[in-house]
mmCIF file of C-alpha atoms and ligand atoms in Angstrom:
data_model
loop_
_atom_site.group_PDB
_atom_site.id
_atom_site.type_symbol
_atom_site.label_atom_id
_atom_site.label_comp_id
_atom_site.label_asym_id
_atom_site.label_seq_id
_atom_site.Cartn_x
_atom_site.Cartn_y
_atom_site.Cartn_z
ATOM 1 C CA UNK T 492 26.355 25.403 8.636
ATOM 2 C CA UNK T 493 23.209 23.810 9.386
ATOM 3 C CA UNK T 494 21.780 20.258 8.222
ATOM 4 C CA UNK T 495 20.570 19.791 5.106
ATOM 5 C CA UNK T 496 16.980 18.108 4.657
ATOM 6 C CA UNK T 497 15.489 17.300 1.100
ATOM 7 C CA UNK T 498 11.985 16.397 1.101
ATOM 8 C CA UNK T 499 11.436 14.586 -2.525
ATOM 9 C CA UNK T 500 7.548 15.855 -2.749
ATOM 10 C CA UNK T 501 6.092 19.346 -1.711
ATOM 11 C CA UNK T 502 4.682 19.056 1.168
ATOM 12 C CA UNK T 503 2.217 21.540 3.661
ATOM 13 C CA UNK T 504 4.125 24.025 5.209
ATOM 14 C CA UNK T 505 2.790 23.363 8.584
ATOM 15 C CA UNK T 506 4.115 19.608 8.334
ATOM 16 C CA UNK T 507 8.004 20.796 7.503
ATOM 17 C CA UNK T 508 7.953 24.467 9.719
ATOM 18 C CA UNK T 509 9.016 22.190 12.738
ATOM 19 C CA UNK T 510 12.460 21.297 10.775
ATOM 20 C CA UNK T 511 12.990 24.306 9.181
ATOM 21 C CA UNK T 512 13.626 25.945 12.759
ATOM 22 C CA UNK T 513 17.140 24.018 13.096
ATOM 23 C CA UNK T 514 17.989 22.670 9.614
ATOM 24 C CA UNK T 515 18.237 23.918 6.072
ATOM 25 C CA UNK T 516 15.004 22.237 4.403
ATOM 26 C CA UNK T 517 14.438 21.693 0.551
ATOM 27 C CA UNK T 518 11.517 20.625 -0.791
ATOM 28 C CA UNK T 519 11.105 19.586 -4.397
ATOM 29 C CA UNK T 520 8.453 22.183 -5.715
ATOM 30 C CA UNK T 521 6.537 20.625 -8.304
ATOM 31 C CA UNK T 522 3.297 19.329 -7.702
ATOM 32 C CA UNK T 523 2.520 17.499 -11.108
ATOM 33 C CA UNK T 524 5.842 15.279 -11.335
ATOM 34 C CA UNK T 525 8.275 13.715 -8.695
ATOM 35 C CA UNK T 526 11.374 15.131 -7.947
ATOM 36 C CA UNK T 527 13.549 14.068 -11.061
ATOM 37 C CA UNK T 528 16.460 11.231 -10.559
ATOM 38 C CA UNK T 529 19.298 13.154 -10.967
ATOM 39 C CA UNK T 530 17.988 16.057 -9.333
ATOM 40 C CA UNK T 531 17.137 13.710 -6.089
ATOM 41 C CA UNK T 532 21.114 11.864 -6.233
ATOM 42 C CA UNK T 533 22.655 15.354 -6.501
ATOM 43 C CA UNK T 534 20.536 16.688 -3.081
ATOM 44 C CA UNK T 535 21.228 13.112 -1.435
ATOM 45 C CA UNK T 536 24.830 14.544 -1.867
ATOM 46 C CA UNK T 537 25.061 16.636 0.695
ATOM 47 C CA UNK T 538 21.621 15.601 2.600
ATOM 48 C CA UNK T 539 21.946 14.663 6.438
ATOM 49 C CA UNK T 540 18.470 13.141 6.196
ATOM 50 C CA UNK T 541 16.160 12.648 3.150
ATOM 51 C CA UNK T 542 12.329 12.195 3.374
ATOM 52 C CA UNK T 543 11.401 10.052 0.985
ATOM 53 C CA UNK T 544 8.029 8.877 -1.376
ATOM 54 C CA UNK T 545 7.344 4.915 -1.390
ATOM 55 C CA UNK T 546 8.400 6.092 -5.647
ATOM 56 C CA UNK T 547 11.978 6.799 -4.321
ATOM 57 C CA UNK T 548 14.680 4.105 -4.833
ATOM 58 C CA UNK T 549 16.914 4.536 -2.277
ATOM 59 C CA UNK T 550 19.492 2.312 -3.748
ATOM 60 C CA UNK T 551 23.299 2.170 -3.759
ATOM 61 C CA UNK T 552 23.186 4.176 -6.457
ATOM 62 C CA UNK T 553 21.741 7.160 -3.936
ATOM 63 C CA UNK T 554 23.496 6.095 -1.118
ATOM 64 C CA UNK T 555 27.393 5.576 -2.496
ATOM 65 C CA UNK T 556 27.337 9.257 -2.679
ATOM 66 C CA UNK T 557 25.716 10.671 0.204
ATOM 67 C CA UNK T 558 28.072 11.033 2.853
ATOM 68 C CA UNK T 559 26.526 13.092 4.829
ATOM 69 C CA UNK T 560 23.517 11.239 5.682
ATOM 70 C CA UNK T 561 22.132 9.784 8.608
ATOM 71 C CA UNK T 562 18.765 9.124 8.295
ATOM 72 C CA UNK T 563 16.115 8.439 5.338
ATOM 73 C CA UNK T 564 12.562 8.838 6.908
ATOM 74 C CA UNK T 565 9.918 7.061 3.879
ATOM 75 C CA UNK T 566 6.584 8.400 4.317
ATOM 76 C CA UNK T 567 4.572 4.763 4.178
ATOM 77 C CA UNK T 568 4.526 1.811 6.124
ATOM 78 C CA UNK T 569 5.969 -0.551 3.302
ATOM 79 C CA UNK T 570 10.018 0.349 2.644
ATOM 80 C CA UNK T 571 10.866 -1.761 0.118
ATOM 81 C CA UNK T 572 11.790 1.086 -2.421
ATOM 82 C CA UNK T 573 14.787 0.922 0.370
ATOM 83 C CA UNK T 574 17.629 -1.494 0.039
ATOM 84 C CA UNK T 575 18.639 -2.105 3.783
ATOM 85 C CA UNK T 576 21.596 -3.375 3.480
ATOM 86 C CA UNK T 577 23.248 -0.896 1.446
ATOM 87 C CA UNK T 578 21.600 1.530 4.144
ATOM 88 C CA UNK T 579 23.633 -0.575 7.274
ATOM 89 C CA UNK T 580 26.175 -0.896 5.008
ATOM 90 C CA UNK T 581 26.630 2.922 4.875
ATOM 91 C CA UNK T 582 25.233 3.452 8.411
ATOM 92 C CA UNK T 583 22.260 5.355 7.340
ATOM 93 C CA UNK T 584 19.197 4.566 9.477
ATOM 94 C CA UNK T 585 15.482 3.694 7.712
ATOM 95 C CA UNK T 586 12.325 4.893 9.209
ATOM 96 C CA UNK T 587 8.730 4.389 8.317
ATOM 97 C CA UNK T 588 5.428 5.228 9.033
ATOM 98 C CA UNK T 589 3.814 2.278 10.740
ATOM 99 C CA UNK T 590 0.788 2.266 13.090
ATOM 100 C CA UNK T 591 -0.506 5.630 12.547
ATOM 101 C CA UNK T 592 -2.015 4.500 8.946
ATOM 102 C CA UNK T 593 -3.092 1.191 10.460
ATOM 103 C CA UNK T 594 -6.980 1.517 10.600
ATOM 104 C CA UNK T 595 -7.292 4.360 7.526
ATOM 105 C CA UNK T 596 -5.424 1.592 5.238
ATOM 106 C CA UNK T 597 -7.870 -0.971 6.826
ATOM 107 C CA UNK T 598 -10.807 1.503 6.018
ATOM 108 C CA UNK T 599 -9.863 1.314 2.308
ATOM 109 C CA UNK T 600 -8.752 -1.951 2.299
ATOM 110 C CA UNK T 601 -12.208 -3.075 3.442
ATOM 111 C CA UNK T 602 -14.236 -0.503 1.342
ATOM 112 C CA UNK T 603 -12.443 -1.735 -1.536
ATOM 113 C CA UNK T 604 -13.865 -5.349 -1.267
ATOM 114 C CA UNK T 605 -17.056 -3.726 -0.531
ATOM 115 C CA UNK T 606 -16.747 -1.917 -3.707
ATOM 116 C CA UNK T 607 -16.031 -5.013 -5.910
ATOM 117 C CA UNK T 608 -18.602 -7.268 -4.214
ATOM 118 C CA UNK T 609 -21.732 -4.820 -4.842
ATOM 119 C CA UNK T 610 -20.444 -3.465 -8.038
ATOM 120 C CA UNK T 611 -20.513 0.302 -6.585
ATOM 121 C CA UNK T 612 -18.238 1.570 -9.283
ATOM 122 C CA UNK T 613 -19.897 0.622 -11.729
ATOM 123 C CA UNK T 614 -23.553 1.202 -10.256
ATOM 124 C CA UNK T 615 -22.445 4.517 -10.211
ATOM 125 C CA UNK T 616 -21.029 4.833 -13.605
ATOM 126 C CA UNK T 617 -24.668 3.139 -14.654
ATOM 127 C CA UNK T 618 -26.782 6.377 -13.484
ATOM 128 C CA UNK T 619 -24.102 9.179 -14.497
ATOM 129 C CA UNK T 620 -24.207 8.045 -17.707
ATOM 130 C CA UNK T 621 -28.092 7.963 -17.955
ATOM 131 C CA UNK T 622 -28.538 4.523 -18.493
ATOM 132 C CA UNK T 623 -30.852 4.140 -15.143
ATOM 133 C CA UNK T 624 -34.584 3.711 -17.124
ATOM 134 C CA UNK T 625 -36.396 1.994 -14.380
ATOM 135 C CA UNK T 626 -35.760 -0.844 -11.204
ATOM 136 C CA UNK T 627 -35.320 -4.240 -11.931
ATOM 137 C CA UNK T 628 -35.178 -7.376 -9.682
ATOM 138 C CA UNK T 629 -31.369 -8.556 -10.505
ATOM 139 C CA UNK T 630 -30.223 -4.864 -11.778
ATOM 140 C CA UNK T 631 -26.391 -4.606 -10.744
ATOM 141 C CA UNK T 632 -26.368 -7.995 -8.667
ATOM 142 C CA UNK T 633 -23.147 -8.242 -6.789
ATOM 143 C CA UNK T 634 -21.935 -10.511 -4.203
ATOM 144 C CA UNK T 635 -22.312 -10.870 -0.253
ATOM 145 C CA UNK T 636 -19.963 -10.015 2.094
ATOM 146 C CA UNK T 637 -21.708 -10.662 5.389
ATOM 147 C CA UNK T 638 -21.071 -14.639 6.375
ATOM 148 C CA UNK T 639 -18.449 -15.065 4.058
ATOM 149 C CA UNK T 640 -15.002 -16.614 4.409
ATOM 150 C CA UNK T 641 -12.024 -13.828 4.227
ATOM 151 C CA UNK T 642 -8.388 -14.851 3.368
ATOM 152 C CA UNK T 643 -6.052 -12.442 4.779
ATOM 153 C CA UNK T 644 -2.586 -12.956 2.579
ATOM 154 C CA UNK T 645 0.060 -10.956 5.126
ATOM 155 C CA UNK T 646 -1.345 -10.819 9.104
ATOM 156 C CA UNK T 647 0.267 -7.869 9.819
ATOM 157 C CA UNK T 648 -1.177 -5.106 11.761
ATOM 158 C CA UNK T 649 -3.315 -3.908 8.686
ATOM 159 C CA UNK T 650 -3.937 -7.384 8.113
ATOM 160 C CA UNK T 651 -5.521 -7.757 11.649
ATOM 161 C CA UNK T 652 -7.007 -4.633 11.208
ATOM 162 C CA UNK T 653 -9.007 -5.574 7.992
ATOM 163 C CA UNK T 654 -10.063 -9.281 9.856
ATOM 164 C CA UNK T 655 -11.706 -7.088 12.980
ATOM 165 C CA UNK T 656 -13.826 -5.136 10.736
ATOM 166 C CA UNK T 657 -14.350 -8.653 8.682
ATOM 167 C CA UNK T 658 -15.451 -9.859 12.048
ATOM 168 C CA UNK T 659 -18.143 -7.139 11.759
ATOM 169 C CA UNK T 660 -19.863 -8.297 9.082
ATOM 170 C CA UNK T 661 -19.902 -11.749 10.954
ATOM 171 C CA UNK T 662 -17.033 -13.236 8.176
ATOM 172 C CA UNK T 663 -15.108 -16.338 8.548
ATOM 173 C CA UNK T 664 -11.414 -15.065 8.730
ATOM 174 C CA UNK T 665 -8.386 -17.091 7.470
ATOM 175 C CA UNK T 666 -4.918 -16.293 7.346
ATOM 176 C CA UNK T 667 -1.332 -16.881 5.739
ATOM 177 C CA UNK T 668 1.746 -15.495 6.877
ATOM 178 C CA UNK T 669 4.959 -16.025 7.611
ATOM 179 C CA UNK T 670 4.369 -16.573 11.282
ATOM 180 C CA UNK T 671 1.885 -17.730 13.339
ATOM 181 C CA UNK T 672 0.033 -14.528 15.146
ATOM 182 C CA UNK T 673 -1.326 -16.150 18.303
ATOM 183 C CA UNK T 674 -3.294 -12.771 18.944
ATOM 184 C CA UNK T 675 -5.873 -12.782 16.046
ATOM 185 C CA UNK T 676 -6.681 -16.426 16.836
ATOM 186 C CA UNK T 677 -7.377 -15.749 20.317
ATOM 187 C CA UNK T 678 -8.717 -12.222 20.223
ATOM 188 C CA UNK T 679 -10.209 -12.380 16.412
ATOM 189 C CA UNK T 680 -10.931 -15.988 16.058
ATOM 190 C CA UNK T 681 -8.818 -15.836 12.972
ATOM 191 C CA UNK T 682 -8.016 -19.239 12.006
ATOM 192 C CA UNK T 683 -4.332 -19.926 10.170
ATOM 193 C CA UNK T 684 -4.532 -21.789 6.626
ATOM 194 C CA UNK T 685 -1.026 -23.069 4.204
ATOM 195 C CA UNK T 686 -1.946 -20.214 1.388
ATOM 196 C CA UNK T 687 -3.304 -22.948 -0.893
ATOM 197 C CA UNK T 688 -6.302 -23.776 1.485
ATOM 198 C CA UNK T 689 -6.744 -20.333 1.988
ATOM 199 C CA UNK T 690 -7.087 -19.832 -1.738
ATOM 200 C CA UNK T 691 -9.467 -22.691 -1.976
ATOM 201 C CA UNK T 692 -11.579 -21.697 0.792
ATOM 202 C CA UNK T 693 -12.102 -17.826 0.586
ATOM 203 C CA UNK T 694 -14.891 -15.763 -0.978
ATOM 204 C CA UNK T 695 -12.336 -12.822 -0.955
ATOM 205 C CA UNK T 696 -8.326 -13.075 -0.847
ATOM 206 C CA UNK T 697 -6.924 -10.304 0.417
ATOM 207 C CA UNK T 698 -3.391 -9.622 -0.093
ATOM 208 C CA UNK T 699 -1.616 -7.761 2.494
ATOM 209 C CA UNK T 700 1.565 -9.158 2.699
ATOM 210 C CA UNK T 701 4.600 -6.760 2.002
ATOM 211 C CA UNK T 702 6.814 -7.010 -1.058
ATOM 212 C CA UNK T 703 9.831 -9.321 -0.462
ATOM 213 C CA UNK T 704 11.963 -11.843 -2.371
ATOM 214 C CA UNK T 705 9.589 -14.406 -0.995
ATOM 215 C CA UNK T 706 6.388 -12.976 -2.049
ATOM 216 C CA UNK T 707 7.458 -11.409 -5.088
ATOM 217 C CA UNK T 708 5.346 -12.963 -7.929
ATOM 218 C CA UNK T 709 3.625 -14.887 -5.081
ATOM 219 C CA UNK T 710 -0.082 -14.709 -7.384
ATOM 220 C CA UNK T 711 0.062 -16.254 -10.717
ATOM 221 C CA UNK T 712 -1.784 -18.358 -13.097
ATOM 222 C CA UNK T 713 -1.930 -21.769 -10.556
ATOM 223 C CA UNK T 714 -3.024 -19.176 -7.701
ATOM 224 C CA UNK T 715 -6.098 -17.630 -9.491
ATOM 225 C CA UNK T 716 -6.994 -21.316 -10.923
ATOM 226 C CA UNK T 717 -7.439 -22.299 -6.863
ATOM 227 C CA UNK T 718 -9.579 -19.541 -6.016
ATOM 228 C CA UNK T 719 -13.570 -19.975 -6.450
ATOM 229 C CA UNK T 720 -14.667 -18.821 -9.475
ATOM 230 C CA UNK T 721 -16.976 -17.112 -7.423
ATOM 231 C CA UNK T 722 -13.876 -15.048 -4.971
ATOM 232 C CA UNK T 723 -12.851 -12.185 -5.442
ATOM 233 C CA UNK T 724 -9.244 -10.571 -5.034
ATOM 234 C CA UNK T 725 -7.971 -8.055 -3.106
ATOM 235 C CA UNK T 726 -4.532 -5.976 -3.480
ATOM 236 C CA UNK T 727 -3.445 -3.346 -1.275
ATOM 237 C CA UNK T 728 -0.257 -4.054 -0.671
ATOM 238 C CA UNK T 729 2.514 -3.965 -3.587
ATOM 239 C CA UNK T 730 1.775 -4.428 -7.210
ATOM 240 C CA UNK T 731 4.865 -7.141 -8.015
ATOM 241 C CA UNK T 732 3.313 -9.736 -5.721
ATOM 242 C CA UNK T 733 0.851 -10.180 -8.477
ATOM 243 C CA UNK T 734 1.606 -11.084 -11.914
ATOM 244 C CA UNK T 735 -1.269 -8.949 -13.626
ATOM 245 C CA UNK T 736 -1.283 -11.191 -16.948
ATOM 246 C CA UNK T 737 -2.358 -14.185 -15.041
ATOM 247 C CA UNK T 738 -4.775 -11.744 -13.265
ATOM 248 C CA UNK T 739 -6.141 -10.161 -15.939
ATOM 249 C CA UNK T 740 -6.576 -13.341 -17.887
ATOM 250 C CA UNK T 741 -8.120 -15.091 -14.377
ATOM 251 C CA UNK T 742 -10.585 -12.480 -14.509
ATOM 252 C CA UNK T 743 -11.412 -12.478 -18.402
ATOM 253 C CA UNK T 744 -11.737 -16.279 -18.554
ATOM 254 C CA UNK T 745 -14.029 -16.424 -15.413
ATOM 255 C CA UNK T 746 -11.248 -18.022 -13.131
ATOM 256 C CA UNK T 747 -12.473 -15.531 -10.781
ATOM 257 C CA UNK T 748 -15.161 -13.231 -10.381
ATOM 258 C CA UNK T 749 -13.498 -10.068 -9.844
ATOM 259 C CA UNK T 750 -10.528 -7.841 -8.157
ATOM 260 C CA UNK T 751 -10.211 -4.751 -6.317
ATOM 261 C CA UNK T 752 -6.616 -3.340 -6.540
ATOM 262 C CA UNK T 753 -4.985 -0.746 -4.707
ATOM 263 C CA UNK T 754 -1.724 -1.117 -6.377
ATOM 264 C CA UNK T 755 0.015 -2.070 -9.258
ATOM 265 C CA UNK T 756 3.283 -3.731 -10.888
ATOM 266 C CA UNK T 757 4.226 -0.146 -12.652
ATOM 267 C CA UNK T 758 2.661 3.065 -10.853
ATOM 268 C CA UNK T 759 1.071 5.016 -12.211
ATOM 269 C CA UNK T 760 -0.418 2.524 -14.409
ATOM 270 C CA UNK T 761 -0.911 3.001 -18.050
ATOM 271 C CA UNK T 762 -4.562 3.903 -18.779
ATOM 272 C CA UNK T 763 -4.285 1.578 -21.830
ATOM 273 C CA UNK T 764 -3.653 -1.470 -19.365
ATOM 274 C CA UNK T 765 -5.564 -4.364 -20.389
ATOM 275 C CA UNK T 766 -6.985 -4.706 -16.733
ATOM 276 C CA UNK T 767 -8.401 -1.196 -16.698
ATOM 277 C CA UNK T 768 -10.606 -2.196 -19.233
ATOM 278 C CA UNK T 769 -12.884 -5.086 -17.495
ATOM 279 C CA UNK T 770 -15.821 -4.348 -15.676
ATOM 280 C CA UNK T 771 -14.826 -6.202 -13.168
ATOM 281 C CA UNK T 772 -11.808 -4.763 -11.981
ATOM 282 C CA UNK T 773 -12.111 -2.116 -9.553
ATOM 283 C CA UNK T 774 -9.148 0.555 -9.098
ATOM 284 C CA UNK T 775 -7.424 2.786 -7.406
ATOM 285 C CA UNK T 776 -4.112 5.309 -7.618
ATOM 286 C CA UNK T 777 -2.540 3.698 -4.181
ATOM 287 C CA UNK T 778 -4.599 5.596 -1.514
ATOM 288 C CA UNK T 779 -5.011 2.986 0.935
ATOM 289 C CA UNK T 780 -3.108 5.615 3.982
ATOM 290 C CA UNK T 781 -4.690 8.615 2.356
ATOM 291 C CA UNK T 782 -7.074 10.296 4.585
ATOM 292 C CA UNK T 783 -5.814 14.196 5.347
ATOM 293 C CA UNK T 784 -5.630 12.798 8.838
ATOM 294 C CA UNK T 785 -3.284 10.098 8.353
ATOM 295 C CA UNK T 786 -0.974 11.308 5.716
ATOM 296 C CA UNK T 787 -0.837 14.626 8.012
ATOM 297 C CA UNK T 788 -0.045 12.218 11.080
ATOM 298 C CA UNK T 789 2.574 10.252 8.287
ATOM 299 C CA UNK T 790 4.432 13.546 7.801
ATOM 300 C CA UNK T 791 4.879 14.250 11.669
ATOM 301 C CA UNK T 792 5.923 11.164 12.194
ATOM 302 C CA UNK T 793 8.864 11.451 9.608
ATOM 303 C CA UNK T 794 9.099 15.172 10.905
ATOM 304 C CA UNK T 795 9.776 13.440 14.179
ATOM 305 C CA UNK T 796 12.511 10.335 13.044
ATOM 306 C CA UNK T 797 14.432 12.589 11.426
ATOM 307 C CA UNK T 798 14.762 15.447 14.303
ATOM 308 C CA UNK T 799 15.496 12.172 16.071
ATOM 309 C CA UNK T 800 18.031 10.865 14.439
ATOM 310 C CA UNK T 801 19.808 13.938 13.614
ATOM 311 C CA UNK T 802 19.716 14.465 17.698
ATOM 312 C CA UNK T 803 21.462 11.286 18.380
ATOM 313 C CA UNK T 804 18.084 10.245 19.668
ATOM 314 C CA UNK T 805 16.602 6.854 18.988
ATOM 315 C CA UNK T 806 13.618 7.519 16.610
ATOM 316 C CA UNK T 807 10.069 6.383 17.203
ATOM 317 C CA UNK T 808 9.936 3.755 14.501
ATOM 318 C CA UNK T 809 13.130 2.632 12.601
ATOM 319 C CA UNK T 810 13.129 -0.173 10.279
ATOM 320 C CA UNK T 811 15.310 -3.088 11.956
HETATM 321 C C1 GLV W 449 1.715 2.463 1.292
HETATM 322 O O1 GLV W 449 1.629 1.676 0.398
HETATM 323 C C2 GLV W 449 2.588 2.279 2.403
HETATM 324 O O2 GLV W 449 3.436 1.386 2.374
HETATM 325 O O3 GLV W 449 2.451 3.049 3.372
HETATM 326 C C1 GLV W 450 -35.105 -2.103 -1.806
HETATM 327 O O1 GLV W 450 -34.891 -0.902 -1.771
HETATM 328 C C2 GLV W 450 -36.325 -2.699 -1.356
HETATM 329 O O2 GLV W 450 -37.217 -1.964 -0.875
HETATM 330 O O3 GLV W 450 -36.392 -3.937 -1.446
#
């Protein structure tokens, strides 16, 4: 009998055909809804390798039962809808999809302070909705970008990613993370700051750190009250780093002057969200990765760990 694959979102054709050669590939179907829980625990059952959504817990709840599996290949750089240990425990091996999404996350990442700073949401909104009568000298006044001070929140490769195009528009770049990154000093000119310097010092804080125990809840109420009232904020990496009361009050009360955010604390986010309904608050459904390029070059890439893995091969990038 051959391996069993289950792919937990329909995918192109083209990006599974390479599997379906050796193995015996499912794909949930539906287009409109994820695969369903007990639907995805009964095909993790007999699954030598899942490929998974960043919406999948792959939890001990999945794993105590799948015995047969050897490899769970997530389709996005950030894993931590993956409990590791419970994976080493089991001896299941966790891939993601780093580096090819690098520069397309940075794209958005960027365009999405862009988008807050000169109001471009709602600029547009303005002349859709006929409200455009004639030009005026501070009509839809937004913010520079050019010459200001950055705070990247998470120097990974996105993060240096983002601070080369910051360098672009001749920006000040700052940093926090974990570790010092000797490489976008030297090469970027980035310059490392404790987080509450950076928070006092940027014109836009941009939060690109992944979601751990240690920056879980990382931006609250204290946070937002160092920023400039002038900064803006920035969220493309997980949702629970941010606790969106404090943001959403920060951004009513003036604390800051505005946010662009990528993701949220519960995805999809309800449309009666109190943050969805201030001008200043610029959104989006967690495309960051999603050009047809890079999600296409995402797919092969989990195409490839899992034909990898299920080889006895070392795949191209496993999650230590
Ligand atoms: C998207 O959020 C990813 O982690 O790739
Ligand atoms: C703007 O379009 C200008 O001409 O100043």
């Amino acid at each position: 009998m051959k391996p069993f694959i289950y792919i937990t979102r329909k995918l192109p054709q083209d990006a599974v055909e390479p599997l379906k050669q050796e193995y015996q590939v499912e794909m949930w179907e539906r287009e409109d809804v994820p695969v369903p829980r007990d639907i995805l625990l009964q095909k993790s059952q007999k699954a030598s390798a899942l490929l998974t959504m960043l919406s999948d817990k792959v939890n001990e709840e999945l794993l105590e039962h799948a015995d047969a599996l050897r490899v769970v290949a997530n389709l996005a750089v950030g894993y931590d809808n993956v409990d590791l240990e419970a994976a080493k425990q089991k001896g299941v091996v966790i891939c993601n999809t780093p580096d090819v999404l690098t520069d397309t996350t940075a794209d958005l990442t960027f365009a999405l302070l862009m988008t807050a700073a000169r109001r471009i949401v709602e600029a547009d909104r303005y002349i859709k909705e006929g409200q455009w009568k004639s030009w005026s000298p501070l009509l839809l006044a937004g913010a520079d970008v050019h010459h200001k001070t950055i705070g990247i929140v998470g120097m990974g490769n996105i993060g240096e990613a983002v601070a080369r195009r910051a360098k672009g528009f001749d920006m000040e770049v700052l940093y926090h993370n974990r570790s010092r990154k000797p490489h976008a000093e030297e090469v970027l000119g980035a310059e490392y700051a404790s987080l509450d310097e950076l928070l006092g010092k940027s014109d836009f804080v941009v939060v690109l750190a992944p979601l751990t125990p240690e920056t879980h809840g990382l931006f609250q109420k204290e946070q937002f009250q160092a920023m400039k009232k002038s900064a803006f904020f920035i969220n493309a990496a997980r949702g629970p780093i941010v606790d969106e009361e404090a943001l959403t009050e920060a951004l009513k009360t003036g604390e800051i002057a505005g946010a662009g955010l990528d993701v949220f604390v519960t995805e999809p986010i309800d449309p009666d969200h109190p943050l969805l309904s201030l001008d200043n608050v610029v959104t989006l459904p967690h495309i960051a990765s999603s050009s047809t390029e890079t999600r296409h070059a995402m797919m092969n890439l989990c195409v490839e760990n899992i034909q990898a893995v299920l080889k006895g091969d070392k795949p191209k990038t496993r999650v230590e």
